XYZ file of C-alpha atoms in Angstrom:
591
model
C 116.629 50.998 75.443
C 116.329 54.745 75.691
C 118.870 56.766 77.599
C 116.474 57.206 80.516
C 115.782 53.476 80.586
C 119.527 52.787 80.616
C 119.873 55.238 83.517
C 117.091 53.542 85.402
C 118.779 50.127 84.809
C 122.108 51.422 86.121
C 120.445 52.781 89.242
C 118.806 49.481 89.882
C 122.190 47.695 89.679
C 123.593 50.290 92.067
C 120.813 49.511 94.580
C 121.450 45.792 94.310
C 125.218 46.131 94.989
C 124.926 48.995 97.485
C 126.798 51.500 95.349
C 125.896 55.062 96.207
C 127.555 56.785 93.256
C 128.701 55.275 89.913
C 131.328 56.895 87.738
C 131.666 56.254 83.969
C 134.890 57.587 82.491
C 135.818 58.191 78.835
C 138.677 55.719 78.618
C 139.918 52.261 77.728
C 142.489 50.049 79.488
C 145.172 52.032 77.641
C 143.828 55.412 78.793
C 143.369 56.566 75.167
C 141.890 59.848 74.108
C 140.164 58.259 71.149
C 138.439 54.982 71.910
C 137.544 51.792 70.105
C 133.789 51.358 69.700
C 133.800 48.686 72.428
C 134.761 51.284 74.970
C 132.519 54.223 74.007
C 130.442 53.832 77.193
C 129.516 57.499 77.516
C 127.815 57.798 74.098
C 126.032 54.527 74.901
C 124.788 55.801 78.234
C 123.755 59.287 77.508
C 124.402 60.253 73.810
C 127.272 62.642 74.420
C 129.964 62.130 71.832
C 132.636 64.608 72.897
C 136.157 63.225 73.588
C 136.329 64.520 77.193
C 133.747 64.004 79.864
C 132.816 61.999 82.973
C 129.351 60.722 84.007
C 128.526 60.571 87.717
C 125.312 58.903 88.797
C 123.534 58.840 92.143
C 119.921 57.880 92.887
C 118.967 61.533 92.868
C 121.180 63.011 90.153
C 123.025 62.142 86.987
C 125.504 64.581 85.465
C 128.118 64.958 82.782
C 131.188 66.907 83.800
C 132.936 68.369 80.752
C 134.838 71.551 79.749
C 133.907 74.613 77.722
C 134.780 73.098 74.355
C 131.685 70.977 74.700
C 129.107 73.066 76.649
C 126.864 73.763 73.658
C 127.261 70.241 72.226
C 126.587 68.646 75.602
C 123.402 70.680 76.183
C 122.023 69.570 72.855
C 123.018 65.895 73.128
C 121.940 65.469 76.774
C 118.458 66.787 76.100
C 115.958 64.171 77.319
C 118.673 61.756 78.443
C 118.145 62.180 82.186
C 121.664 63.674 82.536
C 122.471 67.316 83.278
C 125.507 69.255 82.108
C 127.945 70.262 84.823
C 130.374 72.842 83.535
C 133.932 72.277 84.597
C 135.631 75.476 85.823
C 139.087 74.114 85.127
C 139.448 71.731 82.146
C 140.685 68.155 82.810
C 140.098 68.299 86.580
C 137.951 65.815 88.590
C 135.767 68.493 90.195
C 133.103 65.827 90.850
C 135.246 64.428 93.699
C 134.464 67.464 95.817
C 130.809 67.195 94.796
C 130.709 63.606 95.986
C 132.341 64.570 99.268
C 129.517 67.085 99.812
C 126.561 64.979 98.944
C 127.492 61.453 100.010
C 127.017 60.314 103.672
C 129.866 58.867 105.725
C 130.526 55.297 104.884
C 129.078 55.513 101.366
C 130.556 53.560 98.448
C 131.634 54.836 95.049
C 131.946 52.354 92.164
C 133.699 52.557 88.821
C 135.492 50.133 86.427
C 139.110 50.023 87.576
C 140.113 49.085 84.015
C 138.933 52.500 82.701
C 140.564 54.965 85.138
C 144.056 56.110 85.598
C 146.227 55.197 88.536
C 146.601 58.823 89.400
C 142.902 59.620 89.356
C 141.921 56.425 91.276
C 144.366 57.128 94.007
C 143.312 60.719 94.240
C 139.697 59.680 94.514
C 140.497 56.956 97.069
C 142.486 59.344 99.232
C 139.992 62.227 98.999
C 136.936 60.129 99.741
C 138.701 58.436 102.626
C 138.323 61.795 104.482
C 134.633 60.880 104.946
C 135.232 57.145 105.142
C 133.767 56.737 101.688
C 135.089 53.695 99.943
C 135.683 52.715 96.299
C 134.834 49.473 94.581
C 135.531 47.886 91.161
C 132.215 47.471 89.271
C 131.223 47.477 85.611
C 127.458 47.983 85.369
C 127.696 49.252 81.763
C 128.721 45.809 80.505
C 125.690 44.276 82.180
C 123.147 46.479 80.350
C 125.088 46.881 77.008
C 123.583 43.786 75.379
C 124.684 44.516 71.788
C 128.193 45.713 72.662
C 130.673 45.161 69.876
C 133.776 43.132 70.568
C 137.390 44.301 70.720
C 138.822 45.437 67.326
C 140.598 42.798 65.264
C 142.256 44.974 62.619
C 145.652 44.041 61.166
C 148.792 45.542 62.591
C 152.155 46.080 60.828
C 155.678 47.320 61.435
C 157.186 50.419 59.751
C 160.775 49.797 58.757
C 163.869 51.515 60.127
C 164.209 53.588 57.023
C 160.910 55.278 57.776
C 161.205 55.329 61.575
C 164.833 56.416 61.851
C 165.712 53.864 64.466
C 165.484 50.083 64.770
C 163.199 48.569 67.449
C 166.214 47.298 69.351
C 167.784 50.761 69.410
C 164.609 52.235 70.861
C 164.472 49.502 73.528
C 168.065 50.373 74.490
C 167.120 54.047 74.822
C 164.297 53.129 77.205
C 166.489 50.740 79.146
C 169.000 53.538 79.663
C 166.276 55.635 81.167
C 165.164 52.858 83.394
C 168.657 52.324 84.640
C 168.810 56.021 85.695
C 165.576 55.581 87.609
C 166.750 52.200 89.056
C 163.673 50.415 87.811
C 163.592 46.629 87.239
C 160.544 46.665 85.010
C 158.622 49.157 82.911
C 154.980 48.680 82.016
C 153.767 50.482 78.906
C 150.022 50.753 78.331
C 149.550 53.780 76.159
C 149.007 52.806 72.504
C 151.014 55.677 70.938
C 153.986 54.806 73.178
C 153.564 51.202 72.102
C 153.518 52.284 68.477
C 156.770 54.232 68.832
C 158.532 51.650 70.945
C 158.034 48.823 68.451
C 157.664 50.764 65.190
C 154.211 49.326 65.305
C 151.073 50.661 63.560
C 147.498 49.393 63.281
C 143.908 50.453 62.824
C 142.117 49.447 66.058
C 141.157 53.115 66.771
C 139.530 55.487 64.324
C 141.956 58.096 62.973
C 144.859 56.806 65.156
C 147.152 54.198 63.602
C 147.548 52.122 66.733
C 146.798 48.519 67.865
C 145.739 47.255 71.221
C 148.850 46.009 73.027
C 150.943 46.243 76.275
C 154.636 45.833 76.967
C 156.733 44.868 79.885
C 160.377 45.811 79.575
C 163.247 44.744 81.821
C 167.068 44.668 81.363
C 166.795 40.995 80.366
C 163.629 40.731 78.243
C 160.922 42.558 76.447
C 157.400 41.120 76.427
C 154.904 42.355 73.890
C 151.246 41.481 74.699
C 149.273 41.510 71.468
C 146.921 39.365 69.456
C 149.579 37.769 67.196
C 146.924 37.052 64.505
C 147.112 40.832 63.738
C 150.766 40.510 62.632
C 152.311 38.939 59.518
C 154.860 36.167 60.023
C 157.449 38.516 58.635
C 156.697 41.069 61.262
C 156.658 38.487 63.976
C 160.097 37.358 62.830
C 161.387 40.892 62.886
C 160.201 41.451 66.422
C 161.837 38.238 67.557
C 165.098 39.184 65.857
C 164.920 42.521 67.723
C 164.725 40.791 71.103
C 160.983 40.898 71.613
C 158.907 37.913 72.821
C 155.207 37.894 71.917
C 152.440 36.933 74.320
C 148.597 36.954 74.140
C 147.023 40.327 74.712
C 145.008 39.158 77.778
C 148.048 37.798 79.658
C 149.523 41.079 80.791
C 147.652 41.004 84.173
C 149.018 37.533 84.955
C 152.561 38.613 83.984
C 152.365 41.452 86.501
C 150.938 39.252 89.225
C 153.922 36.856 88.816
C 156.742 39.394 88.940
C 159.588 38.434 91.346
C 159.539 39.572 94.997
C 159.714 43.298 95.632
C 160.047 44.483 92.005
C 160.817 48.102 91.203
C 158.287 48.985 88.532
C 158.229 52.175 86.465
C 154.705 53.276 85.411
C 153.197 56.454 84.109
C 150.314 56.901 86.603
C 148.368 59.129 84.126
C 148.576 56.552 81.317
C 148.206 53.284 83.189
C 144.850 51.863 84.351
C 144.160 51.131 88.009
C 143.322 47.495 87.466
C 146.799 46.647 86.151
C 148.309 48.627 88.989
C 146.335 46.515 91.424
C 147.785 43.451 89.809
C 151.329 44.303 90.851
C 152.695 42.449 93.866
C 151.874 44.187 97.123
C 155.538 44.622 97.933
C 156.279 46.405 94.576
C 158.253 49.636 94.640
C 156.430 52.000 92.259
C 158.514 54.497 90.339
C 156.147 57.077 88.851
C 156.911 59.376 85.968
C 156.163 60.123 82.319
C 156.931 57.131 80.107
C 160.498 57.442 78.771
C 159.127 56.635 75.351
C 156.872 59.731 75.595
C 159.861 62.001 75.964
C 161.785 60.174 73.252
C 158.833 60.080 70.857
C 158.255 63.803 71.233
C 161.689 64.587 69.832
C 161.428 63.806 66.119
C 164.613 62.480 64.659
C 166.064 63.692 61.344
C 164.461 60.896 59.340
C 161.020 61.583 60.771
C 161.426 65.317 60.125
C 162.306 64.684 56.528
C 159.196 62.527 56.072
C 157.002 64.992 57.933
C 158.009 67.775 55.459
C 156.999 65.422 52.627
C 153.560 64.895 54.322
C 153.059 68.616 54.669
C 153.815 69.109 50.988
C 151.245 66.545 49.905
C 148.697 67.901 52.386
C 149.279 71.421 51.056
C 148.614 70.234 47.537
C 145.344 68.602 48.615
C 144.213 71.703 50.487
C 145.048 74.063 47.629
C 142.901 72.009 45.263
C 140.138 71.821 47.848
C 139.920 75.625 48.425
C 140.150 76.293 44.696
C 137.317 73.799 44.143
C 135.231 75.544 46.861
C 135.714 78.920 45.274
C 134.971 77.602 41.808
C 131.767 75.791 42.731
C 130.121 77.902 45.457
C 126.923 79.365 44.154
C 126.940 77.001 41.208
C 126.049 73.767 43.119
C 124.825 73.041 46.575
C 127.705 72.657 48.977
C 127.181 71.775 52.661
C 129.523 71.324 55.592
C 129.251 67.538 55.106
C 129.817 67.528 51.375
C 132.781 69.987 51.768
C 134.374 67.727 54.315
C 133.867 64.719 52.041
C 135.395 66.579 49.095
C 138.424 67.520 51.086
C 138.867 63.855 52.040
C 138.829 62.854 48.372
C 141.600 65.442 47.571
C 143.724 64.010 50.374
C 143.087 60.487 49.282
C 144.665 61.244 45.880
C 148.017 61.979 47.527
C 150.778 59.360 47.716
C 151.007 57.211 50.811
C 147.647 58.574 52.224
C 146.280 56.257 54.815
C 143.306 58.129 56.225
C 142.154 61.147 58.141
C 143.909 62.025 61.408
C 140.621 63.071 63.071
C 137.040 63.731 62.164
C 137.085 66.908 59.994
C 135.569 69.964 61.710
C 133.760 71.870 58.983
C 131.636 74.589 60.526
C 129.912 77.526 58.813
C 129.105 80.651 60.798
C 127.457 79.601 64.108
C 128.653 76.008 63.786
C 132.221 77.271 63.574
C 131.800 78.722 67.045
C 131.795 75.131 68.411
C 135.477 74.351 68.814
C 134.940 70.559 68.400
C 131.922 70.702 66.114
C 131.070 67.474 64.358
C 128.613 67.800 61.456
C 125.550 65.499 61.557
C 122.632 65.000 59.268
C 120.613 67.269 61.475
C 123.153 70.059 61.827
C 124.548 69.997 58.300
C 124.307 73.502 56.922
C 124.519 74.723 53.344
C 127.422 77.102 52.751
C 125.607 79.990 51.197
C 125.400 83.714 51.669
C 127.808 85.641 53.831
C 130.097 84.487 56.592
C 133.080 82.375 57.662
C 133.659 78.711 56.925
C 136.029 77.098 59.373
C 137.798 73.844 58.348
C 139.992 72.010 60.893
C 141.264 68.803 59.341
C 144.248 66.543 59.015
C 145.591 63.427 57.303
C 147.504 60.339 58.176
C 150.299 59.477 55.696
C 152.800 56.643 55.931
C 155.368 59.402 56.446
C 153.606 61.815 58.774
C 150.517 63.253 60.424
C 149.009 66.629 59.648
C 146.576 68.972 61.428
C 145.576 72.355 60.033
C 142.825 74.947 60.445
C 141.853 77.533 57.920
C 139.057 80.090 57.515
C 137.423 80.708 54.150
C 135.517 84.020 53.857
C 132.176 83.589 52.128
C 130.443 86.542 50.483
C 130.554 89.725 52.503
C 132.028 89.485 55.974
C 131.315 91.899 58.800
C 133.933 94.179 60.403
C 133.664 92.078 63.579
C 134.462 88.974 61.618
C 137.395 90.647 59.904
C 138.714 91.921 63.237
C 138.432 88.565 64.902
C 140.129 86.911 62.021
C 142.991 89.442 62.141
C 143.447 89.143 65.908
C 143.636 85.342 65.782
C 146.120 85.652 62.930
C 148.211 87.996 65.095
C 148.239 85.388 67.840
C 149.389 82.703 65.338
C 152.142 84.969 64.008
C 153.398 86.046 67.410
C 153.820 82.408 68.462
C 155.321 81.270 65.146
C 158.083 83.926 65.031
C 158.927 83.704 68.735
C 162.594 83.388 69.790
C 162.879 82.021 73.325
C 165.583 80.727 75.706
C 166.105 77.044 76.342
C 163.967 75.899 79.239
C 160.873 77.829 78.105
C 157.608 75.992 78.954
C 154.396 75.863 76.982
C 152.439 78.113 79.384
C 154.902 80.917 78.774
C 154.460 80.615 75.011
C 150.681 80.389 75.446
C 150.462 83.869 77.033
C 152.392 85.375 74.080
C 149.997 83.915 71.609
C 146.987 85.160 73.591
C 148.320 88.680 74.131
C 146.879 90.160 70.947
C 143.447 88.855 72.014
C 143.779 89.824 75.610
C 144.484 93.410 74.547
C 140.926 93.424 73.227
C 139.525 91.606 76.321
C 139.067 88.389 74.308
C 140.060 84.882 75.314
C 139.408 81.279 74.270
C 138.783 78.122 76.291
C 141.152 75.569 74.796
C 144.924 75.220 74.682
C 146.897 77.075 72.041
C 148.838 74.002 70.880
C 149.540 70.279 71.246
C 152.230 67.944 70.232
C 151.614 65.804 67.167
C 152.885 62.288 66.286
C 154.851 60.905 63.359
C 152.228 58.838 61.497
C 150.627 58.522 64.927
C 148.107 60.257 67.152
C 147.200 63.830 66.219
C 147.479 64.743 69.953
C 150.562 63.664 71.833
C 152.798 64.791 74.671
C 154.866 65.498 76.569
C 154.737 69.219 75.508
C 151.814 71.505 74.986
C 151.014 75.190 74.705
C 148.288 76.051 77.206
C 147.644 77.951 80.432
C 148.193 74.735 82.411
C 151.460 74.678 84.356
C 152.940 71.724 82.468
C 156.608 71.396 83.578
C 157.928 70.357 80.139
C 160.439 72.560 78.376
C 160.455 72.907 74.630
C 163.349 71.146 72.878
C 164.578 70.934 69.269
C 162.677 68.233 67.414
C 159.255 68.797 68.980
C 156.438 69.334 66.523
C 153.518 71.278 67.966
C 150.435 73.040 66.748
C 149.745 76.754 67.228
C 146.004 77.427 67.025
C 144.521 80.412 68.798
C 140.778 81.150 68.286
C 137.819 83.348 68.936
C 134.405 81.891 69.386
C 131.144 83.913 69.413
C 128.264 81.575 70.174
C 125.411 81.657 67.633
C 127.502 83.891 65.335
C 130.858 82.601 64.130
C 134.132 80.958 65.149
C 137.691 81.787 64.044
C 140.736 79.531 64.407
C 143.904 79.421 62.352
C 146.374 76.580 62.905
C 149.797 75.643 61.688
C 152.264 72.975 62.849
C 155.699 74.174 63.861
C 159.056 72.422 64.514
C 161.208 73.584 67.396
C 164.729 74.306 66.173
C 167.888 75.929 67.530
C 168.121 79.686 66.936
C 171.580 80.449 68.234
C 173.684 81.257 71.289
C 174.775 84.422 73.068
C 176.378 85.282 76.394
C 172.848 84.867 77.777
C 172.601 81.232 76.774
C 171.085 79.078 74.007
C 167.926 80.198 72.224
C 165.277 78.299 70.208
C 162.625 79.261 67.705
C 159.976 77.669 65.525
C 160.003 76.703 61.819
C 156.513 76.521 60.323
C 155.937 73.163 58.638
C 152.389 73.567 57.383
C 152.106 74.505 53.690
C 148.765 76.120 52.962
C 148.030 79.782 52.159
C 146.468 82.019 54.781
C 143.589 83.900 53.184
C 144.213 87.675 53.289
C 140.884 88.825 51.770
C 139.281 90.049 54.991
C 142.371 91.087 57.025
C 142.089 94.421 58.828
C 145.565 95.572 57.986
C 145.480 98.345 60.578
C 145.547 95.731 63.349
C 148.826 94.205 62.056
C 152.276 95.522 62.927
C 154.843 95.781 60.074
C 156.771 92.722 61.304
C 153.533 90.727 61.367
C 152.712 91.738 57.818
C 156.299 90.832 56.784
C 155.852 87.317 58.379
C 152.553 86.746 56.682
C 153.822 87.768 53.192
C 156.939 85.595 53.561
C 154.893 82.653 54.751
C 152.480 82.844 51.833
C 155.327 83.280 49.343
C 157.013 80.190 50.861
C 153.735 78.285 50.395
C 153.534 79.261 46.709
C 157.139 78.454 45.862
C 157.000 74.991 47.469
C 153.625 73.998 46.105
C 153.774 75.568 42.673
C 155.954 72.883 40.956
C 153.334 70.248 41.965
C 150.263 72.039 40.721
C 148.706 72.473 37.292
C 149.142 75.756 35.485
C 145.617 76.803 36.406
C 146.019 75.725 40.099
C 149.344 77.565 40.337
C 147.878 80.768 38.886
C 145.056 80.674 41.320
C 147.444 80.039 44.311
C 149.668 82.908 43.189
C 146.781 85.372 43.530
C 145.941 83.932 47.022
C 149.576 84.366 48.106
C 149.999 87.980 46.831
C 151.715 90.203 49.452
C 149.403 92.638 51.319
């Protein structure tokens, strides 16, 4: 079926079941950012492959609501699909709710799959639409027309030991139980896969790039139930879980377990990371306690063991990146190198490192205009040869048994324009200002965000994505609870949080600039004004100085850059060949 034929089939099902608007979300029952193939309904329906978007279909209109990261990509991928791009004014907001209120008549019905929408969003939609007596209903039209839909993933899962994780499973359960006691909850439902991974020292390969496995958990003061396909686990791991006080149950039995909770249970859920269908399974007399999963807060604070391992991952990642950029410089102009082949070559250098598991996300390798797409994904059609003059942007990361990496670097190719040099330098200024920041305890990400953007704002330049996100320990490349963005997220930075800093400048059809490091929040010291924090940069890869406009940098920024590049050289040099070390020494020369 073509996309237009699929749209026609969906509209026919809507007519049959009296559904006036049908919503398709980018989600799975665990409200994951990255989805198993079974749940990639939006690419199936319209061809759009971005990680954030919502389809809304009526008999007269079909649209994709997405944010500025994907405007150009969406316009290309939606061409001829029957869907139109609707540009979100504010990222991650359900602006289509107001649109539905405007165009639907009183008494209309809006359908969506309750399994693929958060409790928070479903309740917001239900309450908002009720203003015009518009109802909601649980329907899954996609499954009806997706005749060759793949099944749920069946990859193996495994436990990482206490030596790697820093804490035993039972210790983590006790930490969560302590939080539940404070909130006076009888039960805690965990749906989010990265929280499941942290809670049970559990890893898997059910989702590309994210070492997680499909599972749920129900924790009470008396017992811990883990809902998972036991065939994914070895007998040794099953025995370990049992010894740690965990009972195993089939993956599909979580709904039944919720329906059979005792009378009037007090249940703690994260309404932004729990699906509406499971919420509807809870007894009607349940007392719902809403909040961020306790494990999310605990997971975000890396323990000393995790930090030690993360440093090791950064070292190995830096070795791979050094070899890659040297290879690029040595071979450009001598053989054909494209965005695709460069990304593949980088993956081979990472694969040579000890304990490498896989990539942490699909490598963004964009030359010139393609680099202006923040979430560019090279295809056979878009693959561009890296030749001539310009900027080659590489945003990439690796999953290691001892950590997760995420880094962006720019490689100048040939002769670069003054505009490219200025953009590069301004983005670097933003990175440096965030990296060397000293700030009081209680500082939130939106406050740090403005400091990173200030060098760009001074030139009337801005960018449409957040400045930074939390990152997992051999886990998801994006994790909370903290971030650095304009959004008013009420989470203060604390020692142990690992976060990216990645400002950017994007000039459509010309070039894109982004430079990204990972930083660890650490104590800085105390004074009569309170306790202060700062960042330690963890990423180990040189920042190219070839096209820097030095006149745009302040002396303290130049000092930071020189010290950082020298640190990179001194830490990587012992692990490189003589030739590689000599090359890196030149790249790290002070300016």
